[in-house]
Each structure stands twice: as C-alpha cells, then as structure tokens.
C-alpha cells in the first residue's frame, strides 16, 4: 500500500492583521495629534474650536484615505482577458 500524505491545513497569513492594527494605531495617534495642534491654534487665536475640529477630521480622513490606498494596492491585479 502506498503511504497516504496528509494535506496540511492552510496557514493563515497574519501580516494583514498586523497591518490593519498598525493603521488603526496610526489613525488614533494622527487624529489626536491633529486635535491637539488645532486646540493650540484655537487657544493662540482665541477662536471657537474650529481649527481643533477641522484638523481632527483632516487627520482622520487622511489616515482613512491612506488605509484605503494601501488595501487597494494589496488586491491582486486581474488581467484584461479574465
């Protein structure tokens, strides 16, 4: 009888999970940094929290955009014939 070879279970690539976690960490750090800089500008100019909120959302949108671009670049390209 021929020896049967057991199929190895498919290994999970955890690098994608780590990348998403790193992007989440970067998103929190960038948004809080922009929030703080906006707060300092508002205090310096004695204005309502316009810069604080504006820079917060700017930092958040920039991080989401970069995350989307990074995820889109990881998608395998399809050929025109398929």
PDB file of C-alpha atoms in Angstrom:
ATOM      1  CA  UNK A   1       0.000   0.000   0.000  1.00  0.00           C
ATOM      2  CA  UNK A   2       1.130   3.461  -0.802  1.00  0.00           C
ATOM      3  CA  UNK A   3       1.584   5.833   2.067  1.00  0.00           C
ATOM      4  CA  UNK A   4      -1.072   8.499   2.131  1.00  0.00           C
ATOM      5  CA  UNK A   5       0.138  12.024   2.588  1.00  0.00           C
ATOM      6  CA  UNK A   6      -1.991  14.151   4.830  1.00  0.00           C
ATOM      7  CA  UNK A   7      -2.807  17.561   3.430  1.00  0.00           C
ATOM      8  CA  UNK A   8      -1.528  20.308   5.664  1.00  0.00           C
ATOM      9  CA  UNK A   9      -4.116  22.820   6.752  1.00  0.00           C
ATOM     10  CA  UNK A  10      -3.884  26.152   5.018  1.00  0.00           C
ATOM     11  CA  UNK A  11      -1.792  28.500   7.082  1.00  0.00           C
ATOM     12  CA  UNK A  12      -3.230  31.887   7.822  1.00  0.00           C
ATOM     13  CA  UNK A  13      -1.155  34.904   6.898  1.00  0.00           C
ATOM     14  CA  UNK A  14      -1.305  37.191   9.914  1.00  0.00           C
ATOM     15  CA  UNK A  15       0.627  40.013   8.283  1.00  0.00           C
ATOM     16  CA  UNK A  16      -2.613  41.565   7.029  1.00  0.00           C
ATOM     17  CA  UNK A  17      -3.994  41.607  10.557  1.00  0.00           C
ATOM     18  CA  UNK A  18      -0.854  43.322  11.810  1.00  0.00           C
ATOM     19  CA  UNK A  19      -1.031  45.925   9.034  1.00  0.00           C
ATOM     20  CA  UNK A  20      -4.639  46.755   9.867  1.00  0.00           C
ATOM     21  CA  UNK A  21      -3.727  47.016  13.541  1.00  0.00           C
ATOM     22  CA  UNK A  22      -0.844  49.333  12.728  1.00  0.00           C
ATOM     23  CA  UNK A  23      -3.134  51.520  10.621  1.00  0.00           C
ATOM     24  CA  UNK A  24      -5.613  51.711  13.494  1.00  0.00           C
ATOM     25  CA  UNK A  25      -2.837  52.784  15.844  1.00  0.00           C
ATOM     26  CA  UNK A  26      -1.580  55.374  13.335  1.00  0.00           C
ATOM     27  CA  UNK A  27      -5.122  56.683  12.853  1.00  0.00           C
ATOM     28  CA  UNK A  28      -5.595  57.249  16.584  1.00  0.00           C
ATOM     29  CA  UNK A  29      -2.180  58.873  17.040  1.00  0.00           C
ATOM     30  CA  UNK A  30      -2.557  61.169  14.000  1.00  0.00           C
ATOM     31  CA  UNK A  31      -6.089  62.256  14.855  1.00  0.00           C
ATOM     32  CA  UNK A  32      -5.138  63.025  18.470  1.00  0.00           C
ATOM     33  CA  UNK A  33      -2.028  64.900  17.357  1.00  0.00           C
ATOM     34  CA  UNK A  34      -4.024  66.996  14.885  1.00  0.00           C
ATOM     35  CA  UNK A  35      -6.680  67.559  17.572  1.00  0.00           C
ATOM     36  CA  UNK A  36      -4.049  68.868  19.978  1.00  0.00           C
ATOM     37  CA  UNK A  37      -2.401  71.117  17.378  1.00  0.00           C
ATOM     38  CA  UNK A  38      -5.838  72.506  16.466  1.00  0.00           C
ATOM     39  CA  UNK A  39      -6.514  73.140  20.151  1.00  0.00           C
ATOM     40  CA  UNK A  40      -3.246  75.049  20.471  1.00  0.00           C
ATOM     41  CA  UNK A  41      -4.039  77.158  17.401  1.00  0.00           C
ATOM     42  CA  UNK A  42      -7.529  77.919  18.738  1.00  0.00           C
ATOM     43  CA  UNK A  43      -6.097  78.940  22.103  1.00  0.00           C
ATOM     44  CA  UNK A  44      -3.472  81.124  20.432  1.00  0.00           C
ATOM     45  CA  UNK A  45      -6.013  82.875  18.190  1.00  0.00           C
ATOM     46  CA  UNK A  46      -8.777  82.863  20.839  1.00  0.00           C
ATOM     47  CA  UNK A  47     -11.294  81.295  18.445  1.00  0.00           C
ATOM     48  CA  UNK A  48     -14.016  78.684  18.897  1.00  0.00           C
ATOM     49  CA  UNK A  49     -12.858  75.075  18.326  1.00  0.00           C
ATOM     50  CA  UNK A  50     -12.867  75.465  14.549  1.00  0.00           C
ATOM     51  CA  UNK A  51      -9.229  74.541  13.952  1.00  0.00           C
ATOM     52  CA  UNK A  52      -9.393  71.777  16.535  1.00  0.00           C
ATOM     53  CA  UNK A  53     -12.302  70.020  14.838  1.00  0.00           C
ATOM     54  CA  UNK A  54     -11.077  70.808  11.338  1.00  0.00           C
ATOM     55  CA  UNK A  55      -7.617  69.367  11.902  1.00  0.00           C
ATOM     56  CA  UNK A  56      -9.070  66.369  13.740  1.00  0.00           C
ATOM     57  CA  UNK A  57     -11.268  65.436  10.789  1.00  0.00           C
ATOM     58  CA  UNK A  58      -8.456  66.207   8.347  1.00  0.00           C
ATOM     59  CA  UNK A  59      -6.137  63.782  10.163  1.00  0.00           C
ATOM     60  CA  UNK A  60      -8.870  61.163  10.318  1.00  0.00           C
ATOM     61  CA  UNK A  61      -9.703  61.456   6.615  1.00  0.00           C
ATOM     62  CA  UNK A  62      -6.051  61.376   5.581  1.00  0.00           C
ATOM     63  CA  UNK A  63      -5.452  58.176   7.562  1.00  0.00           C
ATOM     64  CA  UNK A  64      -8.582  56.536   6.162  1.00  0.00           C
ATOM     65  CA  UNK A  65      -7.503  57.524   2.645  1.00  0.00           C
ATOM     66  CA  UNK A  66      -4.046  56.044   3.133  1.00  0.00           C
ATOM     67  CA  UNK A  67      -5.536  52.867   4.600  1.00  0.00           C
ATOM     68  CA  UNK A  68      -7.857  52.551   1.610  1.00  0.00           C
ATOM     69  CA  UNK A  69      -4.966  53.116  -0.820  1.00  0.00           C
ATOM     70  CA  UNK A  70      -2.805  50.539   0.971  1.00  0.00           C
ATOM     71  CA  UNK A  71      -5.626  47.988   0.947  1.00  0.00           C
ATOM     72  CA  UNK A  72      -6.356  48.676  -2.728  1.00  0.00           C
ATOM     73  CA  UNK A  73      -2.680  48.159  -3.627  1.00  0.00           C
ATOM     74  CA  UNK A  74      -2.729  44.735  -1.924  1.00  0.00           C
ATOM     75  CA  UNK A  75      -5.587  43.458  -4.101  1.00  0.00           C
ATOM     76  CA  UNK A  76      -4.182  41.244  -6.853  1.00  0.00           C
ATOM     77  CA  UNK A  77      -4.490  42.764 -10.285  1.00  0.00           C
ATOM     78  CA  UNK A  78      -6.746  40.999 -12.775  1.00  0.00           C
ATOM     79  CA  UNK A  79      -5.762  40.621 -16.369  1.00  0.00           C
ATOM     80  CA  UNK A  80      -7.977  42.047 -19.111  1.00  0.00           C
ATOM     81  CA  UNK A  81      -8.601  38.564 -20.569  1.00  0.00           C
ATOM     82  CA  UNK A  82     -10.253  37.228 -17.390  1.00  0.00           C
TER      83      UNK A  82
END
